[in-house]
CSV table of C-alpha atoms in Angstrom, one decimal:
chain,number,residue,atom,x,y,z
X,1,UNK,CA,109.0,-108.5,161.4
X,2,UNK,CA,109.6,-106.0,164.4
X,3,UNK,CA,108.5,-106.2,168.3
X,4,UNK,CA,106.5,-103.9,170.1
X,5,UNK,CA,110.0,-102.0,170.6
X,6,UNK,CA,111.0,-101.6,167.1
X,7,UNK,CA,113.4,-103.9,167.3
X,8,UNK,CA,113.7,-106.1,164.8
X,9,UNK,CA,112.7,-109.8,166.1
X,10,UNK,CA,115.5,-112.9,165.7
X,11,UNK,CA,115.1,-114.9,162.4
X,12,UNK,CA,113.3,-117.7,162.8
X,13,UNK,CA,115.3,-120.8,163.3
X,14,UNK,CA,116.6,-122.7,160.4
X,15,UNK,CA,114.8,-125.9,159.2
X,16,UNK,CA,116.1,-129.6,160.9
X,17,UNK,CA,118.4,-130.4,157.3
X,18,UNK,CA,120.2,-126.7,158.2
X,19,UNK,CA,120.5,-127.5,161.7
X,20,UNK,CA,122.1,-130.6,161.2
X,21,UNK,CA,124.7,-129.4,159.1
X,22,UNK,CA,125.6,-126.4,162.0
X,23,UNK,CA,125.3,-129.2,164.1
X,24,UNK,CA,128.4,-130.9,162.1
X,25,UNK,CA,130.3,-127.6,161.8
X,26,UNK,CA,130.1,-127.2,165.4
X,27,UNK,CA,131.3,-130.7,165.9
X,28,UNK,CA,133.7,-129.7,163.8
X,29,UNK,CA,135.3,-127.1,165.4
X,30,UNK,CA,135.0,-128.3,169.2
X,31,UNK,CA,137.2,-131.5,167.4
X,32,UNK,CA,139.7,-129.1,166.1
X,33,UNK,CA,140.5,-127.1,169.4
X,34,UNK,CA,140.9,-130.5,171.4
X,35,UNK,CA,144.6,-130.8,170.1
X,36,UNK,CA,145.6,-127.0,171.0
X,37,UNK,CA,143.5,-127.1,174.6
X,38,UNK,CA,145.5,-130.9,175.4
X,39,UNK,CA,148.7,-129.4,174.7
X,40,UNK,CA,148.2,-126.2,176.6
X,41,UNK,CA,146.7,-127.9,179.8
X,42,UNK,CA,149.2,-130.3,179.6
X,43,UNK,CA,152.1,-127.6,179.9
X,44,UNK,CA,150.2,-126.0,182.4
X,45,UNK,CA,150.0,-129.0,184.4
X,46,UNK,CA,154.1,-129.2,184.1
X,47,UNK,CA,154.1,-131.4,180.9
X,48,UNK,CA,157.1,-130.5,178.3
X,49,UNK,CA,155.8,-132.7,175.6
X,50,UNK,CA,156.8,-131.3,171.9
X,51,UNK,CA,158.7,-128.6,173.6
X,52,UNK,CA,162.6,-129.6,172.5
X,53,UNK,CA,165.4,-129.9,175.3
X,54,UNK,CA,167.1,-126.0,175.3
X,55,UNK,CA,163.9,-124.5,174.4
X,56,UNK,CA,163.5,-121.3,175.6
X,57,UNK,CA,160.2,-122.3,176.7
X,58,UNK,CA,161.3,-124.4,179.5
X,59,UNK,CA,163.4,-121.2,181.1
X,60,UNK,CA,160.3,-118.8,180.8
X,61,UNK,CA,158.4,-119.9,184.2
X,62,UNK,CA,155.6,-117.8,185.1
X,63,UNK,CA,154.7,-116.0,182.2
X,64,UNK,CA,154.9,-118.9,180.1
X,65,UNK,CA,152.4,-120.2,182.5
X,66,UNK,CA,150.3,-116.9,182.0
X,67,UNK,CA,150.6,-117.2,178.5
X,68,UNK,CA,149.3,-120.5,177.9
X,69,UNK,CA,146.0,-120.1,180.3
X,70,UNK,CA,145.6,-116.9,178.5
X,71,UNK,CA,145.6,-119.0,174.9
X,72,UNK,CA,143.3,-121.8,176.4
X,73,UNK,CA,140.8,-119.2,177.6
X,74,UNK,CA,140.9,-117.7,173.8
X,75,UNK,CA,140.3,-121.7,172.4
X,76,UNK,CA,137.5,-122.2,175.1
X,77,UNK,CA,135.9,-118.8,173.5
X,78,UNK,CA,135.7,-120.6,170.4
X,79,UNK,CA,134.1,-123.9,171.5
X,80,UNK,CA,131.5,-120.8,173.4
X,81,UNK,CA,130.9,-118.8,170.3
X,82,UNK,CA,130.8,-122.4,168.3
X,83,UNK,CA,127.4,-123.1,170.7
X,84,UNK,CA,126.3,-119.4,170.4
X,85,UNK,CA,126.1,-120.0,166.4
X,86,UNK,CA,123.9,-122.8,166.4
X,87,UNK,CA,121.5,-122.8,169.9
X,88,UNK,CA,118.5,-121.1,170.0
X,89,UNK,CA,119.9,-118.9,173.4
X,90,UNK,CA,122.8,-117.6,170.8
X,91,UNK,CA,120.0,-115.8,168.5
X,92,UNK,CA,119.0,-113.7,171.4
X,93,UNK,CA,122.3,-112.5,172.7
X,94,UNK,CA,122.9,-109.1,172.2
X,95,UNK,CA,124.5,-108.0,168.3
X,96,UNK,CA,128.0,-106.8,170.3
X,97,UNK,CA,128.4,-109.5,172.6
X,98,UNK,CA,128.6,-111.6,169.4
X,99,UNK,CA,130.4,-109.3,166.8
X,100,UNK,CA,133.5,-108.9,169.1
X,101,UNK,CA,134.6,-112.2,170.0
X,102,UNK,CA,134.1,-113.2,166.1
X,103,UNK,CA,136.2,-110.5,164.8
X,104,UNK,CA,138.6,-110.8,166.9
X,105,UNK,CA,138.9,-114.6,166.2
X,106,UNK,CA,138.6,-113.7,162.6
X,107,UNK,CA,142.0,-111.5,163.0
X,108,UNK,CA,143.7,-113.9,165.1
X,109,UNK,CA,143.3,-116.8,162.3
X,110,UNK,CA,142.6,-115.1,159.3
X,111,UNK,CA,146.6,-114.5,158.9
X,112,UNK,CA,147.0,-118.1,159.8
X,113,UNK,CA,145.0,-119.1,157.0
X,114,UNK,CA,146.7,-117.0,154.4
X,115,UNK,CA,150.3,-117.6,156.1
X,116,UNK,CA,150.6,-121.8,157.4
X,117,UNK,CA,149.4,-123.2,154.0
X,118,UNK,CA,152.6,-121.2,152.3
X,119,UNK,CA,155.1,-122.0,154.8
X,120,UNK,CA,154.0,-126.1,155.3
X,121,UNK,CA,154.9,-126.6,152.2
X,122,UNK,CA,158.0,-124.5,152.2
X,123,UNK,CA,159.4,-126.3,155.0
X,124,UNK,CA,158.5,-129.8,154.5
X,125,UNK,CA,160.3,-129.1,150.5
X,126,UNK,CA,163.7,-127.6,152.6
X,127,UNK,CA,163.2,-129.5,155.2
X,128,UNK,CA,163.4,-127.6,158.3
X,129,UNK,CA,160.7,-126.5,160.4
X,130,UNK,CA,157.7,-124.7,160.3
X,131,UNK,CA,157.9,-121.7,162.5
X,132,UNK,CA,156.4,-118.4,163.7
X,133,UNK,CA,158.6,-115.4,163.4
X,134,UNK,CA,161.5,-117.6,163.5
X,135,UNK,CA,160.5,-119.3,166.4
X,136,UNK,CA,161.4,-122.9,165.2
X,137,UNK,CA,163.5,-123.8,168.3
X,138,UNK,CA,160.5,-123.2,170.4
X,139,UNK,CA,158.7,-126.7,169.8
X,140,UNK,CA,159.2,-129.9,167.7
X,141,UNK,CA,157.8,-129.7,164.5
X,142,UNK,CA,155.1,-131.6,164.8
X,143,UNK,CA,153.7,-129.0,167.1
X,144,UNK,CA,153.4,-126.7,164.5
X,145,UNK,CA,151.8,-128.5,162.3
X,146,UNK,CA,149.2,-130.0,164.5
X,147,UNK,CA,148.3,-127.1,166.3
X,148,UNK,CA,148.1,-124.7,163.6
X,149,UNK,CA,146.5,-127.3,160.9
X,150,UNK,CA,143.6,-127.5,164.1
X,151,UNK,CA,143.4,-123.2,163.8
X,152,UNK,CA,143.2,-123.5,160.0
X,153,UNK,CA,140.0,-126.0,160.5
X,154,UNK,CA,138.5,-123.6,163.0
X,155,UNK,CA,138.8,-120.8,160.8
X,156,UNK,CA,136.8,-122.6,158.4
X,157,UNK,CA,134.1,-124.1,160.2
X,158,UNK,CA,133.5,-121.4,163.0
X,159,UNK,CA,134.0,-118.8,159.9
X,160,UNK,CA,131.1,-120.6,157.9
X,161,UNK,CA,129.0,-120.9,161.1
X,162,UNK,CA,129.0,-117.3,161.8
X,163,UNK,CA,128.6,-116.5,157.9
X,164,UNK,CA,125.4,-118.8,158.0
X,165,UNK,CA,124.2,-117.1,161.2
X,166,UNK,CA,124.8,-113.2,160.4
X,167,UNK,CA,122.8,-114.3,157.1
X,168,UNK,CA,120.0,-114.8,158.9
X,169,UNK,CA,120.2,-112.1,161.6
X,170,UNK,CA,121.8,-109.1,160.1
X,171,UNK,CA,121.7,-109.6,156.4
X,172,UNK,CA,119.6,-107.0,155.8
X,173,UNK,CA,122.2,-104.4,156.7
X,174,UNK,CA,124.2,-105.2,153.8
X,175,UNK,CA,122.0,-105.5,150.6
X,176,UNK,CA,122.4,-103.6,148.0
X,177,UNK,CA,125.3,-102.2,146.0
X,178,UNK,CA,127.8,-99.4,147.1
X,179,UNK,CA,126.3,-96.8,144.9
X,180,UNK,CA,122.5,-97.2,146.7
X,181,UNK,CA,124.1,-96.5,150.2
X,182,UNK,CA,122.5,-92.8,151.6
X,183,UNK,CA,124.2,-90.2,152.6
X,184,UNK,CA,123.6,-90.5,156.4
X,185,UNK,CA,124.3,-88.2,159.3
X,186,UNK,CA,127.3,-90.0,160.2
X,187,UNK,CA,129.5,-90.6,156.7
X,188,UNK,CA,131.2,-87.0,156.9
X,189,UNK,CA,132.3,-88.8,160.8
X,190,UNK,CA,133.0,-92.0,159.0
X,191,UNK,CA,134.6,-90.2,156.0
X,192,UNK,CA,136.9,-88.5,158.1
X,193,UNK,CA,138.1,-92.1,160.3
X,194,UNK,CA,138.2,-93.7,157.1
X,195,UNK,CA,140.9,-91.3,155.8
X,196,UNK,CA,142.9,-91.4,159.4
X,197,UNK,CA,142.7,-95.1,159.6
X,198,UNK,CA,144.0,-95.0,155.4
X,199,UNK,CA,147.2,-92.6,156.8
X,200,UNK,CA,148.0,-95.2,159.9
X,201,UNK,CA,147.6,-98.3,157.3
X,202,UNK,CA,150.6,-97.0,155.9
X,203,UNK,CA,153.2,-97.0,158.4
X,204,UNK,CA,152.5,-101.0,159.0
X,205,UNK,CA,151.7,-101.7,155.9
X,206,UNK,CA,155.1,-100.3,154.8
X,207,UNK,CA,157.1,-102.1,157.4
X,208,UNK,CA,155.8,-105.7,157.3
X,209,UNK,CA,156.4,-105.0,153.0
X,210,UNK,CA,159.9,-104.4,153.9
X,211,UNK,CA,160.4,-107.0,156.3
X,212,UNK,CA,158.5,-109.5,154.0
X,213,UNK,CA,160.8,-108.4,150.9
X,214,UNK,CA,163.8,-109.3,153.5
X,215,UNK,CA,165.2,-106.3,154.9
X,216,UNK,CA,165.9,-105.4,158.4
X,217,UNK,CA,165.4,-101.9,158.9
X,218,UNK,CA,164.3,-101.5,162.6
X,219,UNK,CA,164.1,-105.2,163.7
X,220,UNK,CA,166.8,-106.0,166.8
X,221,UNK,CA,169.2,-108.0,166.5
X,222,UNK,CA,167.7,-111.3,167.2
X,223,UNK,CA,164.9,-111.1,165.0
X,224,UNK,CA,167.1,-109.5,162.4
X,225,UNK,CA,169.1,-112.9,162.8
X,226,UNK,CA,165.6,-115.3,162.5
X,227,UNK,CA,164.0,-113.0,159.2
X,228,UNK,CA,163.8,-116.4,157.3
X,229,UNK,CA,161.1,-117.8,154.4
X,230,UNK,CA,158.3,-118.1,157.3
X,231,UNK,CA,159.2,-114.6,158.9
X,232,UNK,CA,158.5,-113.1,155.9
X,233,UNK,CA,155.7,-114.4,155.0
X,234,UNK,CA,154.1,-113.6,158.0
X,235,UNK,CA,154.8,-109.9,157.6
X,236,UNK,CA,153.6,-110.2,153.7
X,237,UNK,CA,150.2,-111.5,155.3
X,238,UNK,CA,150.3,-108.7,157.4
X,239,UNK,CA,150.6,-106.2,153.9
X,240,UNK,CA,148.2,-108.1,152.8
X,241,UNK,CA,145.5,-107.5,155.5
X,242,UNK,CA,146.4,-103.8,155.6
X,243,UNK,CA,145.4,-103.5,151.9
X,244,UNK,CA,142.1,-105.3,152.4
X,245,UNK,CA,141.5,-102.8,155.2
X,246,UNK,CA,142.2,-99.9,153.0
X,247,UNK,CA,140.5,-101.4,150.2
X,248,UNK,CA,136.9,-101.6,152.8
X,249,UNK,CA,137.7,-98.2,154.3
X,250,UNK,CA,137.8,-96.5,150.3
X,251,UNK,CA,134.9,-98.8,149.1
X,252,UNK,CA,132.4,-97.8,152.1
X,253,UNK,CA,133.8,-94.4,153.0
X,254,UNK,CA,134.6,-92.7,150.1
X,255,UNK,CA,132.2,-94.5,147.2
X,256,UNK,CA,134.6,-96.2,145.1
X,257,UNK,CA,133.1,-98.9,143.2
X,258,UNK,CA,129.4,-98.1,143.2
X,259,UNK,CA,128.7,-101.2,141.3
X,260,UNK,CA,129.8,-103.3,144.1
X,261,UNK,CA,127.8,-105.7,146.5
X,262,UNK,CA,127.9,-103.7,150.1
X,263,UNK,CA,129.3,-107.1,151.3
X,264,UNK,CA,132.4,-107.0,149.5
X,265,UNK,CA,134.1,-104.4,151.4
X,266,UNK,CA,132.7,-104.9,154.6
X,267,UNK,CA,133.9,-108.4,154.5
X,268,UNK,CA,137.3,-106.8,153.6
X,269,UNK,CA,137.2,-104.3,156.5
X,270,UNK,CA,136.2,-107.0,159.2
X,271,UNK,CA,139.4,-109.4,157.8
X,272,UNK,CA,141.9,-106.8,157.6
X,273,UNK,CA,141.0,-104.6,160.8
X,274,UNK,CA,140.6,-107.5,162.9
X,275,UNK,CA,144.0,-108.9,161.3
X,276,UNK,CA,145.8,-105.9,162.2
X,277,UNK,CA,144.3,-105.0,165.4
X,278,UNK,CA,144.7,-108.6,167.1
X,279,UNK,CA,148.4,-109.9,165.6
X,280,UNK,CA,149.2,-105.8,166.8
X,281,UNK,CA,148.1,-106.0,170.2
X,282,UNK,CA,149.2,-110.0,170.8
X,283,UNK,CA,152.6,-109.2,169.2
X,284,UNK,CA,152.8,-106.3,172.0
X,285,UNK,CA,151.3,-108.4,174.7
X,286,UNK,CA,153.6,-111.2,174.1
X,287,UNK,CA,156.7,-109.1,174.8
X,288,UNK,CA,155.3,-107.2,178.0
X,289,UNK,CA,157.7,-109.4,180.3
X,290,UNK,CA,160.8,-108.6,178.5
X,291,UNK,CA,162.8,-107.0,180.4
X,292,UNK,CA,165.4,-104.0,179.5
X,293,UNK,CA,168.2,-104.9,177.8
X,294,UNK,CA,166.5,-108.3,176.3
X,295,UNK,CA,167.7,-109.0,173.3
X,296,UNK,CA,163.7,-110.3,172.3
X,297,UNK,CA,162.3,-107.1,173.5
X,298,UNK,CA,161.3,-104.9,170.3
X,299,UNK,CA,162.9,-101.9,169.1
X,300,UNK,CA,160.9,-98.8,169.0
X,301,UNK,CA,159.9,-98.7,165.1
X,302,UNK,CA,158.7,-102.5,165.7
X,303,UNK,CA,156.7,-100.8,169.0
X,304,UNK,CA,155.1,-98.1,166.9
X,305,UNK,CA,154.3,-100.9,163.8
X,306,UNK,CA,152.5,-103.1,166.1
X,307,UNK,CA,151.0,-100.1,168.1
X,308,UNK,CA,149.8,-98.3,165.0
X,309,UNK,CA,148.3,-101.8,163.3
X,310,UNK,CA,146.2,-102.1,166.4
X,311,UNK,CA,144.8,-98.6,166.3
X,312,UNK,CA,143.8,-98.5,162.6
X,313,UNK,CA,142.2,-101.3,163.4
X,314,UNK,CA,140.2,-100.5,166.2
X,315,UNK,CA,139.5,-97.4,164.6
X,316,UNK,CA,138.4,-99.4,161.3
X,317,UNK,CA,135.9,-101.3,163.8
X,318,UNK,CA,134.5,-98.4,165.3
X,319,UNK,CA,133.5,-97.0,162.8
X,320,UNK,CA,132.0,-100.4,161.4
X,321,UNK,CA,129.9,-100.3,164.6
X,322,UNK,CA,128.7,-96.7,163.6
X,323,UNK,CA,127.7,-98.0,159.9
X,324,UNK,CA,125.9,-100.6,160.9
X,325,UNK,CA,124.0,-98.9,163.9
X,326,UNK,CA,123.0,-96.4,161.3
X,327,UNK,CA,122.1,-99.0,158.6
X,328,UNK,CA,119.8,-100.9,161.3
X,329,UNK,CA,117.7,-97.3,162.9
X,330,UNK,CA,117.4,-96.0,159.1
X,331,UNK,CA,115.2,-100.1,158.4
X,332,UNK,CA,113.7,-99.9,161.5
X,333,UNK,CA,112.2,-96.4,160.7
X,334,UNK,CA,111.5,-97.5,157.5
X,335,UNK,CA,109.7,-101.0,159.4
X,336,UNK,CA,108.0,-98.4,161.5
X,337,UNK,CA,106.7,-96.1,158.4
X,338,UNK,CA,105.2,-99.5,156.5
X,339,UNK,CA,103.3,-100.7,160.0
């Protein structure tokens, strides 16, 4: 069904059974932020709960403060986007406005997702604490688990939420198999960002592999001194997502697999390009306030590693964008043609 326009009209809603189970979902997810958005307006407001005495946490000030209304802002984006999923304003918002905030809050907890269930387990058989990048003396234990069980659930619900929805609203942009894809004016564009994007993929991709295999080529000294079990498997997530990227970028760009559901790699390419683009820029973004001579800031091959993540993946996205801009004029000329 298209308007007047030639835009293609929103899906009608979903029957009541289908709304109820959204409904759950997004009761779902608001539940799991609450842990994450207590503790972070609770440090705000000058609490120190779960943050252990010689923490260096309590001697960070005012961009710890930054920091943390930064995070609850990005929590309080997912309890918006949770509503935007299952009201009847959310199905008229425009496609970007709703693409952008999901993939990145696909990347930011897709490596979560693959990483925390690994390294629980891991810890609680050694131990010792589950930590980010070696940041165990940051926060009591407990922290960790709580907080990052809570991002694991809102991965899942807000991530079946938005699958349900993009069904509905966009699902015709990705039927078929590789092989039945045309030509299009833009694939010799898209060709030639797929092959860029495949070059950068490399130069992370082969970092984080030799960080996650234990080595500590360009790391300073610090982190060289915390590369432990949960370190690494953090940078093997990383490998992992950059693979998944390439694996999209080759299926889409270039034709390989022609047997293969459209869906496949464009559910690759969103994971890993929103992986590597958002743990790029919020690793760089996290160390702005180092100052020189900072034994956390990072060297320059960690710089260019997270710099050169982020790019692919922006670039990865872009040219998503273009793909599916081109997928949705060539059906609504062919909507046009049958009316």
């Amino acid at each position: 069904m298209t308007t007047e326009t030639g835009h293609r009209a929103p899906a009608a809603l979903p029957p009541a059974p289908r709304r109820a189970v959204r409904a759950a979902l997004r009761a779902v997810t608001l539940a799991a932020c609450v842990p994450y958005l207590a503790l972070k307006v609770g440090w705000i407001a000058g609490s120190r709960i779960g943050i252990p005495e010689g923490s260096a946490l309590r001697r960070d000030g005012n961009s710890l403060m930054a920091l943390n209304a930064l995070t609850v802002l990005m929590d309080a984006a997912v309890i918006a986007l949770a509503f935007l999923l299952t009201r009847p304003w959310g199905r008229r918002v425009p496609s970007w406005l709703l693409a952008l905030p999901m993939w990145c809050a696909s990347g930011l907890l897709a490596p979560i997702v693959a990483a925390f269930p690994v390294q629980a387990p891991a810890a609680a058989l050694r131990g010792s604490k589950v930590a980010d990048d070696g940041a165990a003396a940051l926060l009591d234990p407990w922290v960790w688990s709580v907080v990052y069980s809570g991002f694991i659930v809102q991965a899942l619900a807000l991530g079946t939420l938005f699958v349900l929805y993009a069904r509905e609203r966009w699902g015709h942009l990705w039927r078929g198999r590789i092989g039945d894809l045309p030509a299009g004016p833009t694939r010799p564009a898209r060709r030639l960002a797929g092959g860029v994007a495949i070059a950068l993929a490399l130069i992370p991709a082969a970092m984080h592999l030799v960080w996650a295999a234990g080595g500590t080529a360009g790391l300073g000294p610090e982190r060289a001194a915390v590369q432990d079990f949960d370190a690494r498997v953090n940078d093997a997530s990383y490998v992992l997502f950059a693979v998944l990227t390439v694996a999209g970028v080759l299926m889409l760009g270039y034709g390989r697999g022609r047997r293969v559901p459209v869906l496949v790699p464009l559910v690759a390419a969103w994971t890993g390009s929103g992986a590597l683009a958002c743990w790029g820029g919020w690793l760089l973004l996290t160390t702005l306030n180092c100052a020189a001579g900072d034994p956390k800031l990072p060297t320059p091959p960690m710089n260019l590693t997270y710099c050169v993540q982020m790019i692919t993946g922006i670039l990865v996205a872009a040219a998503g964008a273009h793909f599916f801009a081109e997928r949705q004029a060539g059906r609504e000329a062919e909507a046009a043609r049958c009316d």
